[in-house]
Coordinates of C-alpha atoms (C1' of nucleotides) in Angstrom, one line a residue:
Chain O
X1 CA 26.6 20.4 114.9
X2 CA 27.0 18.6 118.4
X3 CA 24.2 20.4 120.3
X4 CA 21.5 20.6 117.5
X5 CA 18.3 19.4 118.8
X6 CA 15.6 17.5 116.1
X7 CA 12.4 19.7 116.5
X8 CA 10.2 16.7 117.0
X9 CA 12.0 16.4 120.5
X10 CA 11.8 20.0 120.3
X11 CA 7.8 19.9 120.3
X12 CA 7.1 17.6 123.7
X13 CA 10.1 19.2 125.6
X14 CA 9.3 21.5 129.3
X15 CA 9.9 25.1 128.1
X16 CA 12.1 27.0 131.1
X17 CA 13.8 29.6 129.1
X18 CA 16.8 27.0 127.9
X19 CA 19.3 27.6 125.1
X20 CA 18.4 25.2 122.5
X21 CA 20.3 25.3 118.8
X22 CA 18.0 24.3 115.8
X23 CA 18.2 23.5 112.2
X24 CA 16.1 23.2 109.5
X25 CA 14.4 24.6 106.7
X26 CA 12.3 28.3 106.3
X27 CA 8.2 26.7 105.5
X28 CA 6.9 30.3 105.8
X29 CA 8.4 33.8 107.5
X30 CA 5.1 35.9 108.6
X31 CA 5.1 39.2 109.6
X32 CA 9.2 39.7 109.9
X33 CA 8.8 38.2 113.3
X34 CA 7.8 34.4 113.1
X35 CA 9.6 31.3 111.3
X36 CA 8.1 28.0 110.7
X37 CA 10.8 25.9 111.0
X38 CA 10.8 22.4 109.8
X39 CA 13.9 19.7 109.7
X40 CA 11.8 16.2 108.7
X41 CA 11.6 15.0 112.3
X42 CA 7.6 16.1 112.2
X43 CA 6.2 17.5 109.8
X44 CA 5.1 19.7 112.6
X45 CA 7.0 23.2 112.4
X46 CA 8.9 25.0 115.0
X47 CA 8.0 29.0 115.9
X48 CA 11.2 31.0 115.7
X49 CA 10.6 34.2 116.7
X50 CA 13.2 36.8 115.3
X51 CA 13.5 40.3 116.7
X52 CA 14.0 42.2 112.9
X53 CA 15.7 45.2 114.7
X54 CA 18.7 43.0 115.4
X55 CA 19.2 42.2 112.0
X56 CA 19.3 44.6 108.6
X57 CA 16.6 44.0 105.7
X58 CA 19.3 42.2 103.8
X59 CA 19.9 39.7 105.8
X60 CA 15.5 39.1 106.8
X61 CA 15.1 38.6 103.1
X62 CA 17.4 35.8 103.1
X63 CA 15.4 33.8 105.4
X64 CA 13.0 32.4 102.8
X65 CA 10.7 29.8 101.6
X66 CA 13.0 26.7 101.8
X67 CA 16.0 28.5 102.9
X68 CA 18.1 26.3 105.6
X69 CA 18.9 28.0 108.7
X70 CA 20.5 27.2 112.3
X71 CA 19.0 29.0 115.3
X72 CA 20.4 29.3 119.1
X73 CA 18.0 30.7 121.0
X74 CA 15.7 30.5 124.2
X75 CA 13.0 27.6 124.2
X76 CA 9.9 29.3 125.8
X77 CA 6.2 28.8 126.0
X78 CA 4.3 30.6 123.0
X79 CA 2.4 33.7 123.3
X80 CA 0.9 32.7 120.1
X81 CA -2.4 30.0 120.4
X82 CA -1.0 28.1 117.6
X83 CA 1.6 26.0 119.2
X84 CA 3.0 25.6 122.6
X85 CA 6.3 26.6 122.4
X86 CA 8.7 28.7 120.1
X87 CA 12.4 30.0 119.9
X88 CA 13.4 33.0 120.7
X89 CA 16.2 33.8 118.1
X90 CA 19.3 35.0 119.4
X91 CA 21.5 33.5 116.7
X92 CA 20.5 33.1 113.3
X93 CA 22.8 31.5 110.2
X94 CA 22.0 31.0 106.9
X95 CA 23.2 27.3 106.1
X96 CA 21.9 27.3 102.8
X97 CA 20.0 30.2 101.1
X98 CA 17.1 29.7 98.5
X99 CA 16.9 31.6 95.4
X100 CA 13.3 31.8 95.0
X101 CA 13.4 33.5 91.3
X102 CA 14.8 30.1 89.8
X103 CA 12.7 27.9 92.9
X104 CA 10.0 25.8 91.5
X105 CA 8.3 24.8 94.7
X106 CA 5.5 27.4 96.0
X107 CA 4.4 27.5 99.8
X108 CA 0.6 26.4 98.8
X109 CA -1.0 23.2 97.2
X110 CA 0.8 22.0 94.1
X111 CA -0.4 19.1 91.9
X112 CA 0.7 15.6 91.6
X113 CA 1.5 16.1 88.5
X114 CA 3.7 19.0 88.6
X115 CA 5.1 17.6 91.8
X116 CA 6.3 14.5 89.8
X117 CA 8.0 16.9 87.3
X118 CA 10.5 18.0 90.1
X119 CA 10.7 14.8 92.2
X120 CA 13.9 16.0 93.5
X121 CA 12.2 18.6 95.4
X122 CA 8.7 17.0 96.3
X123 CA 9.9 15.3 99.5
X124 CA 10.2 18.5 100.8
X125 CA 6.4 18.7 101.2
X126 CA 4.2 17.5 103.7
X127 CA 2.4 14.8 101.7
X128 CA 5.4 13.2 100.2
X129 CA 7.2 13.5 103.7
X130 CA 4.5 11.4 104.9
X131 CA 4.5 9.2 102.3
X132 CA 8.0 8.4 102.4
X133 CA 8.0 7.6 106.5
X134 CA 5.2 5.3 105.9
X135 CA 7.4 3.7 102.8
X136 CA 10.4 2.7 105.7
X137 CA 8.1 2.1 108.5
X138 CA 6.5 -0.6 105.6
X139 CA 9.4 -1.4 105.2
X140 CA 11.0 -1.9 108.3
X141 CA 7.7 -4.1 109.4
X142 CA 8.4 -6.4 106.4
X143 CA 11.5 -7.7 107.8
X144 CA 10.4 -7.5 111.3
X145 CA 7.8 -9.7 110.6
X146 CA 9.8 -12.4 108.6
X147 CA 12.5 -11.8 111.2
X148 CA 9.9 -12.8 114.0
X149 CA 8.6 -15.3 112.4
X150 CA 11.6 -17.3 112.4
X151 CA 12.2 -16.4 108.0
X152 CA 15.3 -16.3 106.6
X153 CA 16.2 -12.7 104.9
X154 CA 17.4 -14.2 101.2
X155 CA 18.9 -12.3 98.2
X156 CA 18.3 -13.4 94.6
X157 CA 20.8 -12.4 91.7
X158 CA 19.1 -8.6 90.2
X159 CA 21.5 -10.2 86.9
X160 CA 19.6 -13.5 86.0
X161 CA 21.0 -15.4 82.8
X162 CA 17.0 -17.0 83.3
X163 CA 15.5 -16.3 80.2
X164 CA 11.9 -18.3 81.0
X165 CA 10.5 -17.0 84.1
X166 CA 7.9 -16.1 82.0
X167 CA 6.7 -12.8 84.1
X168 CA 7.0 -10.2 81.7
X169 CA 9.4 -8.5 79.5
X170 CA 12.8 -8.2 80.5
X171 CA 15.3 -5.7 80.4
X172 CA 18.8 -7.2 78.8
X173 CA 22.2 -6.6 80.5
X174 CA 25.0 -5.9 78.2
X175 CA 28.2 -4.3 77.5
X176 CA 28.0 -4.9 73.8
X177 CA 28.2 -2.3 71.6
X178 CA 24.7 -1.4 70.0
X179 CA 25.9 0.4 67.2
X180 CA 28.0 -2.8 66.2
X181 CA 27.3 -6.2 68.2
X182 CA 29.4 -8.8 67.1
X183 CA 27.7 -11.4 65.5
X184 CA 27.1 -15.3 64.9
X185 CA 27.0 -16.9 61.8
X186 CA 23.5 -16.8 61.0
X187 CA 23.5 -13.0 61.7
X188 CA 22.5 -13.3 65.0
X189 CA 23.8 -11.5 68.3
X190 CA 26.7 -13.2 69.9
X191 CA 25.9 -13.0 73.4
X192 CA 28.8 -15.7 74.0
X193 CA 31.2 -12.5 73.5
X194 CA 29.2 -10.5 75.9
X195 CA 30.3 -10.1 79.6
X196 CA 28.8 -12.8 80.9
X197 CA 29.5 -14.8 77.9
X198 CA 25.4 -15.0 77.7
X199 CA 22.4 -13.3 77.5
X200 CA 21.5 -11.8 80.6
X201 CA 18.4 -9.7 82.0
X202 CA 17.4 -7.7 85.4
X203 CA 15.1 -10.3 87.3
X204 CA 11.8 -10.2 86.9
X205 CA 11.4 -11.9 89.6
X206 CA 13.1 -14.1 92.7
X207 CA 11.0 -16.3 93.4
X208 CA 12.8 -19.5 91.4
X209 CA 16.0 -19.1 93.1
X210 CA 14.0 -18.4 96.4
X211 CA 12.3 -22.0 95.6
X212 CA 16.4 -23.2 96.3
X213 CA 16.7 -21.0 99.7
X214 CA 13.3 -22.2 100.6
X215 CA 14.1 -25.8 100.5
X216 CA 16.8 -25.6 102.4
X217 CA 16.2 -23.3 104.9
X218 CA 12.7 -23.4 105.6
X219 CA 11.2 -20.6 105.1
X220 CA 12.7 -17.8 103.3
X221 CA 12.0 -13.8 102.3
X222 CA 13.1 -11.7 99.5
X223 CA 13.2 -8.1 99.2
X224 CA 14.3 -6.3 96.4
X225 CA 14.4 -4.7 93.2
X226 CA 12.5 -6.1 90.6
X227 CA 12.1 -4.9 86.5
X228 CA 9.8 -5.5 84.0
X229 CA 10.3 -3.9 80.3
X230 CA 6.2 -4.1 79.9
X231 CA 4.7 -1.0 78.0
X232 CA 2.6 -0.9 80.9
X233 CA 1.3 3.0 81.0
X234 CA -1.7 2.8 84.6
X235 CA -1.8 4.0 87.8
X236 CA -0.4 1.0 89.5
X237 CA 2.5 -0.4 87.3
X238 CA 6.0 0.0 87.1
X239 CA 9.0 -0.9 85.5
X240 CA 11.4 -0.9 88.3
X241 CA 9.5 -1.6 91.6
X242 CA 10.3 -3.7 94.7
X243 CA 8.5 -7.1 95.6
X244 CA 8.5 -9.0 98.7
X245 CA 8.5 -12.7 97.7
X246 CA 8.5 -15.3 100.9
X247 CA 8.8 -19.1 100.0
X248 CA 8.3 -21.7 102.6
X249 CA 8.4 -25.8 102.5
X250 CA 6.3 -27.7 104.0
X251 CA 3.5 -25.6 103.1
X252 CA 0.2 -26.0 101.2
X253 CA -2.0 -23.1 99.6
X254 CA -4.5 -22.8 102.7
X255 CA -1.0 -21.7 104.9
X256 CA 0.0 -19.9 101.9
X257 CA -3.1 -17.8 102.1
X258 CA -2.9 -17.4 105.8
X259 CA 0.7 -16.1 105.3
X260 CA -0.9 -13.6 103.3
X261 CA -3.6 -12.4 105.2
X262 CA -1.5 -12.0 108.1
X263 CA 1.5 -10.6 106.9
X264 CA -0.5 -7.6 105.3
X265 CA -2.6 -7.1 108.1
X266 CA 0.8 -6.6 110.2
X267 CA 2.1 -4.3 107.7
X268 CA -1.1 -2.1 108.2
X269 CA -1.0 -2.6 111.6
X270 CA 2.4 -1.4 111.8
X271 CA 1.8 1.5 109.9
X272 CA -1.4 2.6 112.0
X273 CA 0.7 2.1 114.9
X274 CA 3.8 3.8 114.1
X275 CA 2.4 6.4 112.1
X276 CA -0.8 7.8 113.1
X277 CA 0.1 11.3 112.2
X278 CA 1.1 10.5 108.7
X279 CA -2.1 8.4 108.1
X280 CA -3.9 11.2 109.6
X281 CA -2.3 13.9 107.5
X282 CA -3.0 11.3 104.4
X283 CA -6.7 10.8 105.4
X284 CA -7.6 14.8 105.7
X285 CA -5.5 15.0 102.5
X286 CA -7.5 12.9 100.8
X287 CA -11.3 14.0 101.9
X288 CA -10.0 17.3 100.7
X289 CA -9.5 16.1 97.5
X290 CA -12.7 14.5 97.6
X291 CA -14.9 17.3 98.1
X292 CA -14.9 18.5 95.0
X293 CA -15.6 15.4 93.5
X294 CA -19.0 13.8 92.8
X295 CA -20.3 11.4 95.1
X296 CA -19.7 8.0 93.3
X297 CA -16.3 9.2 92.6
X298 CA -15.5 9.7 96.2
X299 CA -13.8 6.3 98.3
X300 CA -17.4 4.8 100.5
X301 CA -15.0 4.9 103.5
X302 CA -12.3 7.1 104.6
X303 CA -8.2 6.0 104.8
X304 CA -8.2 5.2 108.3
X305 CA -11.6 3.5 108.2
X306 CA -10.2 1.1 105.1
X307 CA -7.2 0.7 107.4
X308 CA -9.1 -0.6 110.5
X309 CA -11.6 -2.4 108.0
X310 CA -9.3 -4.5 106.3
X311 CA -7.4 -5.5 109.4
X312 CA -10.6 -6.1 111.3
X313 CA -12.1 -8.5 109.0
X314 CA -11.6 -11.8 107.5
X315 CA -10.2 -11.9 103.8
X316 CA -13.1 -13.6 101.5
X317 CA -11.7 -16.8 100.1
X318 CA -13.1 -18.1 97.2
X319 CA -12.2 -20.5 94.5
X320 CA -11.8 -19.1 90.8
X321 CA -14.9 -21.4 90.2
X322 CA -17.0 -19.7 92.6
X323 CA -16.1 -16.1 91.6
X324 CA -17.3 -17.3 87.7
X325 CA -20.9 -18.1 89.2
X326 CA -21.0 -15.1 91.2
X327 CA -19.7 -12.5 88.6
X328 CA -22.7 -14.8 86.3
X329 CA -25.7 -14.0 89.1
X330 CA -24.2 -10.3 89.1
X331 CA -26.6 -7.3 87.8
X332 CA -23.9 -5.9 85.3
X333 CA -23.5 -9.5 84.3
X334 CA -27.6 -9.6 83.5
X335 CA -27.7 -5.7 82.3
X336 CA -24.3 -6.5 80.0
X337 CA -22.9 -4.3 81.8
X338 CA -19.5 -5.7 81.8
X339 CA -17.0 -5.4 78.9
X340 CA -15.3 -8.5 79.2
X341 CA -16.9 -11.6 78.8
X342 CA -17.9 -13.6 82.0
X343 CA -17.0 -17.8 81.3
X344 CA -15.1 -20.7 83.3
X345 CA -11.7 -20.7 81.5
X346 CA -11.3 -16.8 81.0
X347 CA -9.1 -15.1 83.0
X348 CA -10.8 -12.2 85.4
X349 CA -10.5 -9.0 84.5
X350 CA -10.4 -5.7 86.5
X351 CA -14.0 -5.1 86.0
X352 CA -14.7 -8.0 87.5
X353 CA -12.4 -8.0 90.5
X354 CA -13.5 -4.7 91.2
X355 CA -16.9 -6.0 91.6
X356 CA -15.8 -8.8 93.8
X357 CA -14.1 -6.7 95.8
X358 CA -15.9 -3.3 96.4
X359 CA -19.4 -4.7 95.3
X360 CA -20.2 -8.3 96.1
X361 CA -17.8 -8.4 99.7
X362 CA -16.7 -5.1 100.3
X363 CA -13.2 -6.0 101.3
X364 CA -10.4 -7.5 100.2
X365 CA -10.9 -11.1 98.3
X366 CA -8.4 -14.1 97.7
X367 CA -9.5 -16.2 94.5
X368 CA -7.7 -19.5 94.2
X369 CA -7.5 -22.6 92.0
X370 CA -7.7 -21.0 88.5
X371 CA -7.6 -23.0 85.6
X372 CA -4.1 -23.6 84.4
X373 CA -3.9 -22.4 80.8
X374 CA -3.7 -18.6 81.8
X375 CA -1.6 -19.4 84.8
X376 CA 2.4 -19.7 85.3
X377 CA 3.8 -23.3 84.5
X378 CA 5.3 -24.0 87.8
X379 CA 1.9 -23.6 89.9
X380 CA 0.6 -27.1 91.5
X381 CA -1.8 -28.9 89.3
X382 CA -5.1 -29.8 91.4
X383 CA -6.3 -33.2 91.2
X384 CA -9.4 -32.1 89.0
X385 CA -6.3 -31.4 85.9
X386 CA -7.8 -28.3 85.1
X387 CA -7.0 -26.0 87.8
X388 CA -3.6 -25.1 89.7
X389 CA -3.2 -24.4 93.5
X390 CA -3.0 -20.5 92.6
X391 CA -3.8 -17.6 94.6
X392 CA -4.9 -13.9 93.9
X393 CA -5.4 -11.0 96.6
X394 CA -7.5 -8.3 95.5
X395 CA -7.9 -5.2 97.4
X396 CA -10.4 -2.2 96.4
X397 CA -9.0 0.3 94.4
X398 CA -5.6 -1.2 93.8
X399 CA -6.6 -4.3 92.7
X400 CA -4.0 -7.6 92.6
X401 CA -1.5 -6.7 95.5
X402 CA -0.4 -10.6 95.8
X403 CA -0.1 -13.5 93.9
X404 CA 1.0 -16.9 94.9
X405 CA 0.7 -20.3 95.0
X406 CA 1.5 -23.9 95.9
X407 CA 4.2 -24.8 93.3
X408 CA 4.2 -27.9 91.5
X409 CA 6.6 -30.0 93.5
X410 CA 6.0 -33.6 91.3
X411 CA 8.9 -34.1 88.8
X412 CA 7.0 -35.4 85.8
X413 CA 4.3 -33.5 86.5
X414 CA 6.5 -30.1 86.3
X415 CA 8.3 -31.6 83.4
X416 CA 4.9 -32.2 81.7
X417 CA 4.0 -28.4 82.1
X418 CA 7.4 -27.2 81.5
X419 CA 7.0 -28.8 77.9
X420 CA 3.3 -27.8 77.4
X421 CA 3.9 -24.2 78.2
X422 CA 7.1 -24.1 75.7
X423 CA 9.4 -23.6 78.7
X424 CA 13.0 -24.1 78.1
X425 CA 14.0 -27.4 80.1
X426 CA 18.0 -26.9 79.5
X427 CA 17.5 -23.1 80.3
X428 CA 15.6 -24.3 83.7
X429 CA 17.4 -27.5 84.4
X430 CA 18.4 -26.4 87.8
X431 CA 15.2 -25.4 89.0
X432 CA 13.6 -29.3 88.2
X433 CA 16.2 -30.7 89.7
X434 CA 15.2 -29.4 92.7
X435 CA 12.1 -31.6 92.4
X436 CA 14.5 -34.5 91.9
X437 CA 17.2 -34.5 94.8
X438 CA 14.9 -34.3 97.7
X439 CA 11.7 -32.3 96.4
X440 CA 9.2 -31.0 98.9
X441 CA 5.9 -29.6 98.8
X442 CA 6.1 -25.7 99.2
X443 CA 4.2 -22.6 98.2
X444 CA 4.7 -18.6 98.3
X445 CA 3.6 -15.7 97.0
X446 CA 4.8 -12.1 95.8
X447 CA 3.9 -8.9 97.3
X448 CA 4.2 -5.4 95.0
X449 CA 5.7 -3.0 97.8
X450 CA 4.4 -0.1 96.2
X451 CA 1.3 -1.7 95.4
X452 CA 1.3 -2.2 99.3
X453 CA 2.6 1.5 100.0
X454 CA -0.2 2.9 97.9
X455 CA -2.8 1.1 99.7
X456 CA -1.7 2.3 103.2
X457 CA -1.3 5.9 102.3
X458 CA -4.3 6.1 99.7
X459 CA -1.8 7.5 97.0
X460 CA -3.9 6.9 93.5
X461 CA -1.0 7.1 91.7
X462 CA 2.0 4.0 92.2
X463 CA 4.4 7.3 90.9
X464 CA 4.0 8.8 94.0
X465 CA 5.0 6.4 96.5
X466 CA 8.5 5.7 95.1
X467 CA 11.4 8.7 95.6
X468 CA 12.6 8.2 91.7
X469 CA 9.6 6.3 89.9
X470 CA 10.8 4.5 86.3
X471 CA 7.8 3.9 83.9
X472 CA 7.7 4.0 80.5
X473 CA 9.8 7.2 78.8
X474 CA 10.3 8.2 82.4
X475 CA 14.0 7.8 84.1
X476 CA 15.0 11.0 85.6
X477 CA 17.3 10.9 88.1
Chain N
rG1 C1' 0.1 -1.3 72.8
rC2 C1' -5.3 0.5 72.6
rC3 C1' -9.2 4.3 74.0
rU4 C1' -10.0 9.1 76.0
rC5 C1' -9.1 13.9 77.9
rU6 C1' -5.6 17.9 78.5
rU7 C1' -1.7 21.5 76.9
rU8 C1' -2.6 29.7 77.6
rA9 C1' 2.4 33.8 82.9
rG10 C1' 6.7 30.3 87.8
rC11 C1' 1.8 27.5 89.7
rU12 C1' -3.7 26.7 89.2
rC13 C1' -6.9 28.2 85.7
rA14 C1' -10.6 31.7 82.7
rG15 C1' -10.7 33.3 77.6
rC16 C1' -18.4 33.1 74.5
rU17 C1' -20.9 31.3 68.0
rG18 C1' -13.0 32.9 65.1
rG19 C1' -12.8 39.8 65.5
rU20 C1' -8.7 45.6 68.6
rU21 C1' -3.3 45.9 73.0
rA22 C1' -4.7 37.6 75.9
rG23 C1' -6.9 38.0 81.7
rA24 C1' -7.6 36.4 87.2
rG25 C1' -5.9 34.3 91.8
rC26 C1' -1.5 32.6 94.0
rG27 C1' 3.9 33.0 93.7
rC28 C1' 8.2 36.1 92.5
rC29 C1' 10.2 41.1 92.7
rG30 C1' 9.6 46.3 95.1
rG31 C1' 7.1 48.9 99.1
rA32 C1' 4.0 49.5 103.7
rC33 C1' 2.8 47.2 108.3
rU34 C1' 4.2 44.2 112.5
rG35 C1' 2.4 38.6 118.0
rU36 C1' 1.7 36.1 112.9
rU37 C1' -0.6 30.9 111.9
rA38 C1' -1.6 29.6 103.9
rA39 C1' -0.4 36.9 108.0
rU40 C1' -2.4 41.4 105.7
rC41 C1' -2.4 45.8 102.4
rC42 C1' -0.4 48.6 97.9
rG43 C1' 2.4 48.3 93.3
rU44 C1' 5.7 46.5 89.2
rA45 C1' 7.4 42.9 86.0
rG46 C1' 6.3 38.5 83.7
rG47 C1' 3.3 35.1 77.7
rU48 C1' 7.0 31.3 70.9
rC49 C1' -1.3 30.7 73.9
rC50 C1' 3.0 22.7 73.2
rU51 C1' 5.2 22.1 67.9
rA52 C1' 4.6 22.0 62.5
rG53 C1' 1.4 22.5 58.6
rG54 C1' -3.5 24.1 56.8
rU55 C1' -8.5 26.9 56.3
rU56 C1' -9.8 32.3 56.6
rC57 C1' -9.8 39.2 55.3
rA58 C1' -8.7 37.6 60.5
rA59 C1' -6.8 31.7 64.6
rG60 C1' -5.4 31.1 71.7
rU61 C1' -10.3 29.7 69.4
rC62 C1' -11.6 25.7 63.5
rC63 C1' -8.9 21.3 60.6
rU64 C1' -4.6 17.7 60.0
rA65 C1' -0.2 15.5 61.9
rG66 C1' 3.2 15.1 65.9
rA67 C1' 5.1 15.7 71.0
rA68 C1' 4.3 15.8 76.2
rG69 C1' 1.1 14.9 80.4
rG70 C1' -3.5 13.0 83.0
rG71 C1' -7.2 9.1 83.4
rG72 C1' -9.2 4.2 81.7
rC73 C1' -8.1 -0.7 79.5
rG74 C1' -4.6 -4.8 78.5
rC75 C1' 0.0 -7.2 80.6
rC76 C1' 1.0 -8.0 86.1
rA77 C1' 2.9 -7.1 91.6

RNA sequence: GCCUCUUUAGCUCAGCUGGUUAGAGCGCCGGACUGUUAAUCCGUAGGUCCUAGGUUCAAGUCCUAGAAGGGGCGCCA
């Protein structure tokens, strides 16, 4: 394998009739004579050009669609117009053949949907390829730009005993036998026999043990799984997913929200830097789509032109408040056009956002200080009592892709909430504590990665921007 | 969880107001051709019309229930 050469080098190197070896897999064999070769480097594909008379029909028919192949040959300029350079085969192996009876993927457009069906094949395509590269480079930019900016990488426990986070249903942990728990007196589950000797869940979130890292380090990131047991069937939810969750002292929501905007505008950045072939592929891929599509269906501006949009322009910043008395001057307000009802105290629905956002600003909006009842109990209260220091980032099409806020860093005040909101202070002890030996204001915020990924590459569906997606009845893999 | 749409060949789909042997394109398989670019041309095979009931002389087509999938909503990131 030592002298194997990754085609994308391949692509940019000086053709002078040098041996160069190859491997990778068959995207199409025309006319006997030409490969397209393709090893993930690019999703550009290689010319090999085979000579058929050195090689019996058997052998040709092997080299098919998806078929893996290594090739030593002569790297010369093409003859062809449709790419500079090819191989000239003088070796060909088969490394793995491809039995194309039994083979579900087709060289031609395939749906989504049918895609999805065999997501151990679909990075094999061009779109998901793409997809995927722009998911690390994401990625890698996330922890670059904590890294820079002096944050501290931090892991909270996937196996929380936490039962009052209050995020969501949660999956439970056990070793127990379902068919025959052991049980307590009063005919209840003994979770004091389980391995933990407790109840236990996957974390639906980090942020509360991030609030410890945060307060003693500074400024802290996490990144990692997260898992929500919600019967939540839509284009943009699911049950295991990844979240970016950065908590910082010594910060109020006005830094929070910078944070925010500047943090996602590097991610985009990144990814239009990094990845301009991808996003290029993506865009065309998506105007494709679109053309067959009526016109209010279609996105007003294309992938790359969101992209630059969004990182061009200021986020809007509004309070909760001010997005009531806008959404109650709106036409679908005065036509009743709108579902849901429009009032101060109601929480905002997607109908609503979505007119915030696409109609009233046209790009992405942060809403803050909404009123407490519908918000989480460790969000600071505002001096008016009604509100908490709470933060929502909207972006078109995907809607909520962040929300934050200042937490409530006053001990009776905390306490107060904890006991209005019928949180468990035994169960949460720990974390009002922390408000008790050496408290300090701080605030953060939680970013859906693939909330994030799907915005970048325009994906419509959150199922497609994850290798092995888990939603509800769906865990292949 | 709610609403809505869909389910016919490996894939994408057509199939009229119910009426002979259910079709097309692509793919596969076989052949021809050979500087191609989703190569081209010819041919063969391939179907529990999602499942279970029902209406009818007759059901892919109508009705009922269920399953799976898409989209929208809610919950949220």
């Amino acid at each position: 394998m030592s002298k194997r050469i990754e085609i994308k080098k391949i692509l940019t190197t000086e053709p002078k009739g040098q041996t160069v070896t190859v491997m990778g897999w068959i995207r199409a064999f025309r006319s006997k004579r030409f490969i397209a070769l393709n090893d993930g480097t690019t999703f550009n594909n290689l010319q090999v050009v085979v000579d058929f008379e050195e090689y019996d029909d058997d052998f040709l028919k092997k080299l098919s669609f998806h078929a893996c192949i290594k090739v030593t040959g002569a790297l010369v300029e093409s003859q062809g117009a449709g790419q500079r350079v090819e191989v000239l085969a003088r070796d060909i192996e088969l490394l793995g053949e491809n039995n194309l009876e039994e083979y579900p993927l087709q060289p031609k457009r395939q749906t989504m949907e049918f895609l999805r069906s065999h997501a151990n094949y679909r990075m094999r395509t061009n779109t998901f390829n793409a997809v995927f590269k722009i998911r690390h480079g994401l990625a890698f930019a996330v922890h670059k730009f904590y890294n820079d900016n002096g944050f501290y990488y931090m892991n909270t426990p996937i196996i929380t005993g936490n039962d009052a986070e209050g995020a969501g249903e949660m999956f439970r942990v056990t070793t127990l036998d379902a068919k025959n728990p052991p049980l307590t007196e009063e005919g209840e589950v003994d979770f004091t026999q389980d391995f933990f000797g407790k109840s236990t869940n996957l974390t639906v979130s980090g942020q509360l043990q991030g609030e410890i890292g945060a307060l003693a380090l500074g400024k802290i990131y996490t990144f990692g799984p997260t898992f929500r047991a919600e019967n939540s069937n839509t284009t943009r939810h699911l049950s295991e997913f990844w979240m970016i969750e950065p908590e910082v002292a010594f910060m109020d929501l006005e830094g929070n929200m910078d944070l925010a905007e500047s943090f996602i505008k590097y991610l985009i950045n990144h990814a239009m830097n990094h990845y301009p072939e991808e996003l290029a592929f993506l865009d065309k891929r998506i105007q494709d789509a679109e053309k067959n599509m009526k016109k209010e269906e279609r996105r007003p501006m294309g992938l790359l032109d969101t992209l630059r949009f969004v990182v061009d322009n200021d986020f809007e910043r509004i309070t909760y408040t001010e997005a009531v008395r806008l959404l109650q001057n709106s036409k679908p307000y005065k036509k009743g056009r709108f579902e849901f009802p429009v009032e101060w105290g109601t929480d905002l629905q997607a109908e609503h956002e979505r007119w915030l956002v696409e109609k009233k600003f046209g790009k992405p909006v942060i809403v803050t200080d909404y009123p407490k009842d519908f918000k989480a109990f460790y969000m600071r209260l505002n001096d008016d009592g009604k509100t908490v220091a709470a933060m929502d980032v909207l972006f078109p099409y995907i809607g909520e892709v962040i929300g934050g806020a200042q937490r409530e860093d006053r001990f009776d005040v905390l306490k107060n909430r904890m006991n209005e909101m019928g949180v468990d202070e035994e169960e949460l002890g720990w974390y009002l504590d922390l408000r008790k030996f050496g408290g300090a204001p701080h605030a953060g915020f939680g970013l859906g990665f693939e909330r994030m990924v799907q915005f970048v590459t325009g994906m419509t569906n959150i199922r497609d921007v994850i290798p092995f997606p888990r939603a509800p009845r769906l865990a292949d893999f």
